[in-house]
PDB file of C-alpha atoms in Angstrom:
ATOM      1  CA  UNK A1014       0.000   0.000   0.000  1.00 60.00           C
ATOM      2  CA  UNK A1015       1.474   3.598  -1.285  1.00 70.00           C
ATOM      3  CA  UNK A1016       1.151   6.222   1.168  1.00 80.00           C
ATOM      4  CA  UNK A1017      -1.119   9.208  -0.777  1.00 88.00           C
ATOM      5  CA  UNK A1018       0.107  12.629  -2.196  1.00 94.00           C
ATOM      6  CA  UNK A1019      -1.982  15.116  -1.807  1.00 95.00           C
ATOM      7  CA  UNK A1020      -1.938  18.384  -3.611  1.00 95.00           C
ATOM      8  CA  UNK A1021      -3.954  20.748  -3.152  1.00 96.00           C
ATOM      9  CA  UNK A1022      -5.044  23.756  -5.664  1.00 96.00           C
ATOM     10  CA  UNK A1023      -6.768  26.751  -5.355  1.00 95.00           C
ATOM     11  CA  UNK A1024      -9.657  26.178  -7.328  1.00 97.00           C
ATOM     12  CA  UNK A1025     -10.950  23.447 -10.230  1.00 97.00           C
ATOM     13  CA  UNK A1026      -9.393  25.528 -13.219  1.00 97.00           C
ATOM     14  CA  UNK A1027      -5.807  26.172 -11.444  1.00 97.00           C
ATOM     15  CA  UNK A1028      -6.377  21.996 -10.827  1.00 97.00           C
ATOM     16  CA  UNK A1029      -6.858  21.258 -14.089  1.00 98.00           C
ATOM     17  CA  UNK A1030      -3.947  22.997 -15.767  1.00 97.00           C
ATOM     18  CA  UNK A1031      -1.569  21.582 -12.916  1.00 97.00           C
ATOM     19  CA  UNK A1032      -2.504  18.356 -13.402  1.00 97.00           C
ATOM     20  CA  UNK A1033      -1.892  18.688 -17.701  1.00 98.00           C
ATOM     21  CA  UNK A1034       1.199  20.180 -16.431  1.00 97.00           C
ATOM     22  CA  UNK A1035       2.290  17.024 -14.172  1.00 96.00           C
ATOM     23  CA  UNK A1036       1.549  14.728 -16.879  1.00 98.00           C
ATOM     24  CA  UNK A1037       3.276  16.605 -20.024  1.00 97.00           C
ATOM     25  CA  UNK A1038       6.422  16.081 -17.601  1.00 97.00           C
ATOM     26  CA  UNK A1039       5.498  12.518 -17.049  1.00 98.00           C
ATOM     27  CA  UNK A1040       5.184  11.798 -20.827  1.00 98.00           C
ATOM     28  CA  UNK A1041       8.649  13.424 -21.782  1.00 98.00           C
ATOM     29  CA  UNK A1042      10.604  11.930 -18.875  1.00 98.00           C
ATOM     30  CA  UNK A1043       9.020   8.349 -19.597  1.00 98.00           C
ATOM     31  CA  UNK A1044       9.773   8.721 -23.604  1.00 98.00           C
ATOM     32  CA  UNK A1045      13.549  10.335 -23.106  1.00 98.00           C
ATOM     33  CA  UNK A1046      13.951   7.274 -20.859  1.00 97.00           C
ATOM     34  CA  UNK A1047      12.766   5.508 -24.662  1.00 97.00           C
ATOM     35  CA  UNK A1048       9.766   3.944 -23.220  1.00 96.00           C
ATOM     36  CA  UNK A1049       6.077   4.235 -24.515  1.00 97.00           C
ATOM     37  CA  UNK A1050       4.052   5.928 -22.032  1.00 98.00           C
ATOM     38  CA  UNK A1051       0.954   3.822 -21.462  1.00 98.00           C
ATOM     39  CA  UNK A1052      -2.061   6.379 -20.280  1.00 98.00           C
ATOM     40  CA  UNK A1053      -5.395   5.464 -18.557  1.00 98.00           C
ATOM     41  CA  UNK A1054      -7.627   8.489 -19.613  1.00 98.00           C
ATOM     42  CA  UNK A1055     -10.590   9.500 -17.186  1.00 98.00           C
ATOM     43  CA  UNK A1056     -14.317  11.084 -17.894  1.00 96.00           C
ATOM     44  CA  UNK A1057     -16.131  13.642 -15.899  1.00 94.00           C
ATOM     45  CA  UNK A1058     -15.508  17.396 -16.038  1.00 94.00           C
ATOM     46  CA  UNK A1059     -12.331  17.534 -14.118  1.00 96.00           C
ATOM     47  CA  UNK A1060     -10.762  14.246 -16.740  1.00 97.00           C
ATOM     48  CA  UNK A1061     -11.870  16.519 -19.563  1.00 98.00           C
ATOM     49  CA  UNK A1062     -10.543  19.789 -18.243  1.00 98.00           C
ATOM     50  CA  UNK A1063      -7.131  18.361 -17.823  1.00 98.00           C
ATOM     51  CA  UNK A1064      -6.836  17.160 -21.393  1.00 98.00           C
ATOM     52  CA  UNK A1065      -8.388  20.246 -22.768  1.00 98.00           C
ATOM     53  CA  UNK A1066      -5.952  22.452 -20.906  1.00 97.00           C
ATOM     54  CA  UNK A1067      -3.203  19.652 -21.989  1.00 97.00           C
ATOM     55  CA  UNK A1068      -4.301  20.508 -25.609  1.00 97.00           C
ATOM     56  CA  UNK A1069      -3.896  24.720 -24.978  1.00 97.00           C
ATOM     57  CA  UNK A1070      -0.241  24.199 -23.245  1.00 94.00           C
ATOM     58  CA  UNK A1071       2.428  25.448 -25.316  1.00 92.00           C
ATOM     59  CA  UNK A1072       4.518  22.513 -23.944  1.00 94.00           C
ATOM     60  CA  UNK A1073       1.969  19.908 -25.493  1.00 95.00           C
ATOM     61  CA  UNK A1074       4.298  19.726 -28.925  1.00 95.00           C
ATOM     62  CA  UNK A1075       7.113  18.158 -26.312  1.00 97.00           C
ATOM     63  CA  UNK A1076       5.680  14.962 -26.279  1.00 98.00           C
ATOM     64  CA  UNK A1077       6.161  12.744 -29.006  1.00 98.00           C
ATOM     65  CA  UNK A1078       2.363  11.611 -29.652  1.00 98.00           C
ATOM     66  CA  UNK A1079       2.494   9.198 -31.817  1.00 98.00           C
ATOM     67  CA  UNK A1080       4.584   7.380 -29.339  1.00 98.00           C
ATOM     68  CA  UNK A1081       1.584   7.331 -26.744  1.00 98.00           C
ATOM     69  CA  UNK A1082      -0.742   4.211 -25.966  1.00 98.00           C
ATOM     70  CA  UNK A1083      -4.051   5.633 -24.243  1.00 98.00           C
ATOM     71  CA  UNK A1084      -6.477   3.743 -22.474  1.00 98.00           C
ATOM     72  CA  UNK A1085      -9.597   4.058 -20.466  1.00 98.00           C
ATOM     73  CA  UNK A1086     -10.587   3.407 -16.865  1.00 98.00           C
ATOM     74  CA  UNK A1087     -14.059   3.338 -18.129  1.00 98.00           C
ATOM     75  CA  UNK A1088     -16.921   4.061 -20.183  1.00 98.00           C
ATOM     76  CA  UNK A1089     -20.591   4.750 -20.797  1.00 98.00           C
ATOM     77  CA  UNK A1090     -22.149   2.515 -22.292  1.00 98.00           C
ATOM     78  CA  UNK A1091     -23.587   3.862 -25.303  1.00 98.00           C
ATOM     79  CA  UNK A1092     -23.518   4.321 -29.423  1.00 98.00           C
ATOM     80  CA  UNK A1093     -20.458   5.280 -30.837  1.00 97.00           C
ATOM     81  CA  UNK A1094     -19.522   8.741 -30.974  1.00 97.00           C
ATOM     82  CA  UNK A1095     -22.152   9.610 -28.336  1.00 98.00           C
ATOM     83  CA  UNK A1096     -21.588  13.051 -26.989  1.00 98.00           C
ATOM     84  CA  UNK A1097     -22.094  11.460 -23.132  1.00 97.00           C
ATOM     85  CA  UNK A1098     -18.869   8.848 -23.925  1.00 98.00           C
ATOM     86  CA  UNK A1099     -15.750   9.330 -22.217  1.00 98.00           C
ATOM     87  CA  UNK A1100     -14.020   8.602 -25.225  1.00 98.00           C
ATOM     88  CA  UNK A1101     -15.681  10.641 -27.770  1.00 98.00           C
ATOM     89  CA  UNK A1102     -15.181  14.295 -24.857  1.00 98.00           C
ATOM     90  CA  UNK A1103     -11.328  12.769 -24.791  1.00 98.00           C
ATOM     91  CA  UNK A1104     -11.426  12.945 -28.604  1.00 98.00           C
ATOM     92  CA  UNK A1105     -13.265  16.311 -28.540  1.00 98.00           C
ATOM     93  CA  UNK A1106     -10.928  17.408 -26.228  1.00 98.00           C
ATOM     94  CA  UNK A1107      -7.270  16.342 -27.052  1.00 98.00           C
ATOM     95  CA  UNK A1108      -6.871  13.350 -29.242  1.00 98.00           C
ATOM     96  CA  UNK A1109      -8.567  14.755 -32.796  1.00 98.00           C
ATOM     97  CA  UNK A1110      -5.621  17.072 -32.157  1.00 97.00           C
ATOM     98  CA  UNK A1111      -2.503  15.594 -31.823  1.00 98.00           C
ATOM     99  CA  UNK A1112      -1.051  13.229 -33.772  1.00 98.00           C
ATOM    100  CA  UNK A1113      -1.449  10.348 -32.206  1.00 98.00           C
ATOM    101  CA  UNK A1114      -1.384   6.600 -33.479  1.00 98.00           C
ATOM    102  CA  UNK A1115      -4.830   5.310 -33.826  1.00 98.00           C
ATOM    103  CA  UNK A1116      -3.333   1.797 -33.462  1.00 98.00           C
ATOM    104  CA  UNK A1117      -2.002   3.326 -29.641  1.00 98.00           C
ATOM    105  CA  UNK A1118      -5.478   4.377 -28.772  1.00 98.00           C
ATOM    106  CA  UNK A1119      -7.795   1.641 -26.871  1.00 98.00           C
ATOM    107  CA  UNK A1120     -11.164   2.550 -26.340  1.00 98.00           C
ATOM    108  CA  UNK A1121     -13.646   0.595 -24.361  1.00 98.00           C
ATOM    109  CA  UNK A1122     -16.539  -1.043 -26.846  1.00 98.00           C
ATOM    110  CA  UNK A1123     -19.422   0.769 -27.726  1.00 98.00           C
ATOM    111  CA  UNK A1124     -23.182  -0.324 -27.983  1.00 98.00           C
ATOM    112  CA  UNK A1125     -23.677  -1.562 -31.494  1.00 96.00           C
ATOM    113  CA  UNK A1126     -27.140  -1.931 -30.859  1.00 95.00           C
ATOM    114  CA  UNK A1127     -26.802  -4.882 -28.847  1.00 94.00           C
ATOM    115  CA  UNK A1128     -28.471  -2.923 -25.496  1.00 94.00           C
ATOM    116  CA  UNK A1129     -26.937  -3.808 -22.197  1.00 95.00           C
ATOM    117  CA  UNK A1130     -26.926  -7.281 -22.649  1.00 94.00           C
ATOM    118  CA  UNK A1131     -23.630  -5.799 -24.854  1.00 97.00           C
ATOM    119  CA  UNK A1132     -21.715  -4.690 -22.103  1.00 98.00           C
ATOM    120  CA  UNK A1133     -20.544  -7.871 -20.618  1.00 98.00           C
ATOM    121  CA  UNK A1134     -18.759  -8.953 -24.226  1.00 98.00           C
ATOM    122  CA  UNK A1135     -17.560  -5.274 -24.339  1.00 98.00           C
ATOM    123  CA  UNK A1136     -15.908  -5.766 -21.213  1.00 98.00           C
ATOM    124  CA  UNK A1137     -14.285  -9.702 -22.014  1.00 98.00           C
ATOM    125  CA  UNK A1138     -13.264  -7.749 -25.173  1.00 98.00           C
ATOM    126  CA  UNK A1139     -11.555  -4.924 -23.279  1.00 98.00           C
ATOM    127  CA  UNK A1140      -9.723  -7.394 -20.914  1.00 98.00           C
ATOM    128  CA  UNK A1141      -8.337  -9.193 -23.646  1.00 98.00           C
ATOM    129  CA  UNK A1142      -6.983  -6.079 -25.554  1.00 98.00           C
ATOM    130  CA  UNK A1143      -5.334  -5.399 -21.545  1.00 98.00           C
ATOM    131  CA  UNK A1144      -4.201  -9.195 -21.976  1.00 98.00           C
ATOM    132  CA  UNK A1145      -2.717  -8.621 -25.417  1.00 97.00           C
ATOM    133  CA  UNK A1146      -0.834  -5.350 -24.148  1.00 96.00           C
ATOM    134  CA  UNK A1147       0.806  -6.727 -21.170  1.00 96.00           C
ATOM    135  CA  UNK A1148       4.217  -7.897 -21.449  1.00 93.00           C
ATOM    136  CA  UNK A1149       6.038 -10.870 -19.599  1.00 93.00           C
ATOM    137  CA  UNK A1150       7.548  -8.548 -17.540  1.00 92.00           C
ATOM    138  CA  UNK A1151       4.064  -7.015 -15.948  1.00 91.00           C
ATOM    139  CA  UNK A1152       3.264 -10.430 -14.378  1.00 91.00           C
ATOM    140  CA  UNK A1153       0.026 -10.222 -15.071  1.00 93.00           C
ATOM    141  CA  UNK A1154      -3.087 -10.048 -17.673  1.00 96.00           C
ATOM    142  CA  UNK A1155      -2.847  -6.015 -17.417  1.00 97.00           C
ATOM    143  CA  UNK A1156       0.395  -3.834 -18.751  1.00 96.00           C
ATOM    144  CA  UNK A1157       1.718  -1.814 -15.925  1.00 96.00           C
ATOM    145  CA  UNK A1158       0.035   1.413 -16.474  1.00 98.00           C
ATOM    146  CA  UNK A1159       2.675   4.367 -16.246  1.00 98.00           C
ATOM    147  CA  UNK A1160      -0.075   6.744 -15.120  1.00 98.00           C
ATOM    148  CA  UNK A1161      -3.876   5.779 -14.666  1.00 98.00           C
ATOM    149  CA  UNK A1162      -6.339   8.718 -13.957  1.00 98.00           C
ATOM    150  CA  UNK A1163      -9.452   9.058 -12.053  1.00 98.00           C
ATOM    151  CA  UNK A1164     -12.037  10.641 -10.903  1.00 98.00           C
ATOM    152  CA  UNK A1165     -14.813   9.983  -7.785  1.00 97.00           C
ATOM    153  CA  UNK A1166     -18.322  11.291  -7.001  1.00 96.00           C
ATOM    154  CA  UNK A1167     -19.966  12.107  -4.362  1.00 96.00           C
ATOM    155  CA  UNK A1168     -20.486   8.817  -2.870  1.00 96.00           C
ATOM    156  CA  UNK A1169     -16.768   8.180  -3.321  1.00 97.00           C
ATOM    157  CA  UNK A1170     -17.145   5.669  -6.546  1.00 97.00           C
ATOM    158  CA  UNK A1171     -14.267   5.887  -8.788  1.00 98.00           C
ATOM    159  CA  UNK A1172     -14.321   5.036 -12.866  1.00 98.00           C
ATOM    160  CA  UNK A1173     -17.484   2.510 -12.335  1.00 98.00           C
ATOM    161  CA  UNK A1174     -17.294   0.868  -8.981  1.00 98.00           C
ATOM    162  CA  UNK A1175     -20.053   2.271  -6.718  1.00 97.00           C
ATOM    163  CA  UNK A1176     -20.240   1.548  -3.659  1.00 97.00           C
ATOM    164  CA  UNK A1177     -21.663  -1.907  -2.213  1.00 96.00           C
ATOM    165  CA  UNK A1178     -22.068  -2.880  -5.806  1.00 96.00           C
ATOM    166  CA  UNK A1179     -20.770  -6.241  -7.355  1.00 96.00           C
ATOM    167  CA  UNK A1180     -17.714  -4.825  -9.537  1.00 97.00           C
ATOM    168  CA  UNK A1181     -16.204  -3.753  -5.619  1.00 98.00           C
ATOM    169  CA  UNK A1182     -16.094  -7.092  -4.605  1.00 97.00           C
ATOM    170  CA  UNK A1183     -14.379  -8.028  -8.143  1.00 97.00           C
ATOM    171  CA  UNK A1184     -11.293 -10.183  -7.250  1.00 95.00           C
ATOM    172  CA  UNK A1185     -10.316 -12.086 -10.402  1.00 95.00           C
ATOM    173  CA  UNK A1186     -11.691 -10.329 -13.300  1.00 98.00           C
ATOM    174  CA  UNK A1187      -9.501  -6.996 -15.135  1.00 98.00           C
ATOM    175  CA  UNK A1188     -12.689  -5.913 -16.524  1.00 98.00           C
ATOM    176  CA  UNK A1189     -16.510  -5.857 -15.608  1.00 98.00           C
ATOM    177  CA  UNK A1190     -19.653  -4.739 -16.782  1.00 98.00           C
ATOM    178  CA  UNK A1191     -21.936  -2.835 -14.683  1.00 97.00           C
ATOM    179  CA  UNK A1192     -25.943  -2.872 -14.750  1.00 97.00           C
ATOM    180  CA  UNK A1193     -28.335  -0.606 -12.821  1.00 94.00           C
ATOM    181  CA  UNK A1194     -25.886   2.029 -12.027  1.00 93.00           C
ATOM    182  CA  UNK A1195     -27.001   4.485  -9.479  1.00 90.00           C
ATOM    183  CA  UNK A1196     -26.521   7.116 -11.877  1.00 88.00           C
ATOM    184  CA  UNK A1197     -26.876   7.484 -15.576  1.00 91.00           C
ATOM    185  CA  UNK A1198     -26.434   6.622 -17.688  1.00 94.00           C
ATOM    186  CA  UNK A1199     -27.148   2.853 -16.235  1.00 96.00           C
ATOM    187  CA  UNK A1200     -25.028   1.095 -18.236  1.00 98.00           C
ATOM    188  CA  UNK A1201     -20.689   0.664 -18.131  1.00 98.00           C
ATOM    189  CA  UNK A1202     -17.657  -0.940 -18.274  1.00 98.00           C
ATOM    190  CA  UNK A1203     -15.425  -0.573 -15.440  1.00 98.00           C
ATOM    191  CA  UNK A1204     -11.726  -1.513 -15.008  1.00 98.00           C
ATOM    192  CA  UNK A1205     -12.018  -2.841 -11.428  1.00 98.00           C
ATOM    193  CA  UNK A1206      -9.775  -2.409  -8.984  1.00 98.00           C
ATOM    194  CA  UNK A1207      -7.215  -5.172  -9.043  1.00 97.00           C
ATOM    195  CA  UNK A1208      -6.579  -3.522 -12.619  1.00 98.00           C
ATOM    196  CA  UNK A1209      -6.356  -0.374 -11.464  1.00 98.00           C
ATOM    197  CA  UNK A1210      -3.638  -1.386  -8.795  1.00 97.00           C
ATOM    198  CA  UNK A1211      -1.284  -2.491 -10.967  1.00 96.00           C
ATOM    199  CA  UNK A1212      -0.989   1.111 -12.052  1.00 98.00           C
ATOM    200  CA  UNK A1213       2.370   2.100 -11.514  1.00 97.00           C
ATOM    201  CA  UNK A1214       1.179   5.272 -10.641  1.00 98.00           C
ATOM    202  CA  UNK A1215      -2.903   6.042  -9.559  1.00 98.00           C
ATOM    203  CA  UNK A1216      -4.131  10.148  -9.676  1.00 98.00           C
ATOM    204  CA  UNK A1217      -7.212  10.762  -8.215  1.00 98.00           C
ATOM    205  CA  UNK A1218      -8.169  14.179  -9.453  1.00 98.00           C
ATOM    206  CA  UNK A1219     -11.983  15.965  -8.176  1.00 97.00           C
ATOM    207  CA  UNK A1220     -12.859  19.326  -7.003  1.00 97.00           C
ATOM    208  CA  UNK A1221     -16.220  20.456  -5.364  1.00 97.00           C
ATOM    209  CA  UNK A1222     -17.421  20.627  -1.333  1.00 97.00           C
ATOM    210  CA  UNK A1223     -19.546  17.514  -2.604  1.00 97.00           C
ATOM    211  CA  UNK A1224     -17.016  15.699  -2.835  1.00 97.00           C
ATOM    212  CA  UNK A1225     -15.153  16.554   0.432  1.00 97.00           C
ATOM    213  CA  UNK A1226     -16.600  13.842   2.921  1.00 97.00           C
ATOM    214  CA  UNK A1227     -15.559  11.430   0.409  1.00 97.00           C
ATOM    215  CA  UNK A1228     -12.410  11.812   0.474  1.00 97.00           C
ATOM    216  CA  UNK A1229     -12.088  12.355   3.911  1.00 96.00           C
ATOM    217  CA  UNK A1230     -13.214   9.346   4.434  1.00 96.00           C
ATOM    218  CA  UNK A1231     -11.074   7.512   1.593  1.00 96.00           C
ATOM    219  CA  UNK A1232      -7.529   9.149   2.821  1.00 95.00           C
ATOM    220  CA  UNK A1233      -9.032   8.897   6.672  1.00 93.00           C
ATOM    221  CA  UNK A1234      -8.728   4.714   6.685  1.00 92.00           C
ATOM    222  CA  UNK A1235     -12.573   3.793   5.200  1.00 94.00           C
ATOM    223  CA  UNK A1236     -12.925   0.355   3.287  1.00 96.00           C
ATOM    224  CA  UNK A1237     -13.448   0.511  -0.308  1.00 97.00           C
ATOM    225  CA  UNK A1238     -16.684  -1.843  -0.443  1.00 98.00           C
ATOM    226  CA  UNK A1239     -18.274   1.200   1.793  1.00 97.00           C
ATOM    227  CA  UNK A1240     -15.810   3.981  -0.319  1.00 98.00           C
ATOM    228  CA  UNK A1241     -14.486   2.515  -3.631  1.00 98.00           C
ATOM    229  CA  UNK A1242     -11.975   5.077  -4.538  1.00 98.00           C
ATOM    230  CA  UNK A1243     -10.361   3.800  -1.060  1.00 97.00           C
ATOM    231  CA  UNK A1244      -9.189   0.915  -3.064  1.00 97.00           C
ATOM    232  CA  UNK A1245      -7.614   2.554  -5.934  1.00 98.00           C
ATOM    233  CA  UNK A1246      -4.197   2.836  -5.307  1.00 97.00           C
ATOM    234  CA  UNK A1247      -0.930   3.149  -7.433  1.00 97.00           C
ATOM    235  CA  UNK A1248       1.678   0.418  -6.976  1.00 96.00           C
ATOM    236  CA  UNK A1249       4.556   3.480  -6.861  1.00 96.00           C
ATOM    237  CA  UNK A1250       2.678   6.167  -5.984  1.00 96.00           C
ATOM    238  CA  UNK A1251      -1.062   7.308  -5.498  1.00 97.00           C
ATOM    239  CA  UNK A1252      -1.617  10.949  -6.344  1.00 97.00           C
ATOM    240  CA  UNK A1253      -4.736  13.145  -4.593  1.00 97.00           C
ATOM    241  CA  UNK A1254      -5.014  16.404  -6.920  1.00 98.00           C
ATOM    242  CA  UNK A1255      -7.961  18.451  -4.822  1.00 97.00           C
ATOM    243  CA  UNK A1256      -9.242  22.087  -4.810  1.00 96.00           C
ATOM    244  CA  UNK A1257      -9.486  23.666  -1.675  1.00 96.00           C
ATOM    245  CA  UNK A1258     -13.017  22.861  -1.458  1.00 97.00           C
ATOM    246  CA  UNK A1259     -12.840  18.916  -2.312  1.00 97.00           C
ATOM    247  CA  UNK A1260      -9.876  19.060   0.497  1.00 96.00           C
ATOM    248  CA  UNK A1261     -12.232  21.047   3.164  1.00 95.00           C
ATOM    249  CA  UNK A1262     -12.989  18.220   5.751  1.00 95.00           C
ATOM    250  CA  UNK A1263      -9.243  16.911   5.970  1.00 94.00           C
ATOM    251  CA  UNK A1264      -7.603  16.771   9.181  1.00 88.00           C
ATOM    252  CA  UNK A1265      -5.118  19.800   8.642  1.00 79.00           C
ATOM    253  CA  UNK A1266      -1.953  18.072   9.404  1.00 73.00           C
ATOM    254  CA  UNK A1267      -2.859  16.280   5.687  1.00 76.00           C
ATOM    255  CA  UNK A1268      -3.336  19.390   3.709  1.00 73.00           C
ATOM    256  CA  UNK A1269      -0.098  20.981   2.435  1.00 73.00           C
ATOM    257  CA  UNK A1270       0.162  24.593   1.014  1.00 74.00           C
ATOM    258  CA  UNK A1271      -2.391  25.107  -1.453  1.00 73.00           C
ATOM    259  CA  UNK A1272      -1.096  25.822  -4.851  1.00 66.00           C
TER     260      UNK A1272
END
């Protein structure tokens, strides 16, 4: 278990162009090292932000794109190119504009018209394209992600494990569907969390005083069946980006200078 970083900004927009700033550096040091970054992209309007303030940096053009592999932690369920898919706002947002390697970029399946019943070959589908990417050395069915990025609600869920729900007590399996989500759309396919622990490196990024009991609970010691995003921890490191409000109910001995 990785003992959190927590940084904490001033406000969700100062957050979000941190963050892009945090991972431009990660890319560049990874590829100098000549290694292909592997990237697990997030949803939600803090996931988006980043990448969209990612495409504005003038230190995007650093990173060699085409020598990216991007992934997803998970996704809505839905037609492709909906406007509600995490993939389709990461397109919108950064990847129709850079030139990346389509044959680098591995989106989670869409619904071809199947309905939900879809979702569970989606998700066999996605943890065999994890299978295929993984390399002797990762020791496992999953590649060792360099950086994997997430978000959490509310209720402290993270990518598509709510709380209580079956994909938290997922033990075996890389990648699950999920049905009757508490929120829509109802729908998903979730990495679950022995996945996302073999992360090399896990940032949980979320702003808003909604959001603060969460992760006072997470970082304060709750179990992730009662506080999923509890359990999503980086085998290196494990990364808290809050803004001052998401960080508002933390003990003050955890809250460093806000940046």
């Amino acid at each position: 278990m990785t003992t959190p970083d927590i940084a904490v900004h001033a406000n969700p927009d100062v957050l979000a162009a941190a963050v892009a700033a945090r991972l431009v550096t990660k890319l560049v040091d990874i590829q100098a090292a000549g290694t292909t970054p592997k990237i697990v992209l997030t949803g939600g309007g803090t996931g988006i932000a980043v990448l969209e303030q990612l495409r504005a940096s003038v230190a995007r053009d650093a990173v060699d794109w085409r020598q990216v592999e991007f992934y997803w932690g998970d996704e809505r369920f839905l037609p492709p190119g909906h406007p509600e898919r995490n993939e389709t706002q990461a397109r919108e947002a950064l990847l129709d504009h850079v030139p990346v390697d389509p044959a680098k970029v591995f989106p989670m399946g869409a619904d071809t018209g199947t309905g939900p019943a879809g979702a569970d070959a989606a998700a066999e589908a996605y943890a065999e394209v994890l299978r295929q990417a993984a390399r002797p050395e990762d020791h496992g069915p999953v590649p060792t992600f360099d950086v994997l990025m997430l978000g959490m609600g509310g209720e402290g869920h993270t990518a598509s494990i709510f709380p209580h729900s079956p994909a938290v007590y997922e033990t075996e399996r890389t990648v699950v569907a999920v049905h009757g989500c508490p929120k829509p759309p109802p729908t998903r396919v979730t990495l679950t969390l022995p996945a996302i622990r073999r992360a090399a490196e896990v940032w949980i990024m979320t702003t808003g005083e909604a959001k603060a009991g969460a992760v006072a609970m997470a970082l304060g010691g709750a179990g992730e069946v009662a506080i999923p995003v509890a359990g999503a921890q980086g085998r290196r490191r494990t990364r808290w980006l809050l803004d001052r409000t998401a960080a508002s109910k933390l003990p003050r001995d955890l809250v460093p200078p806000i940046g």
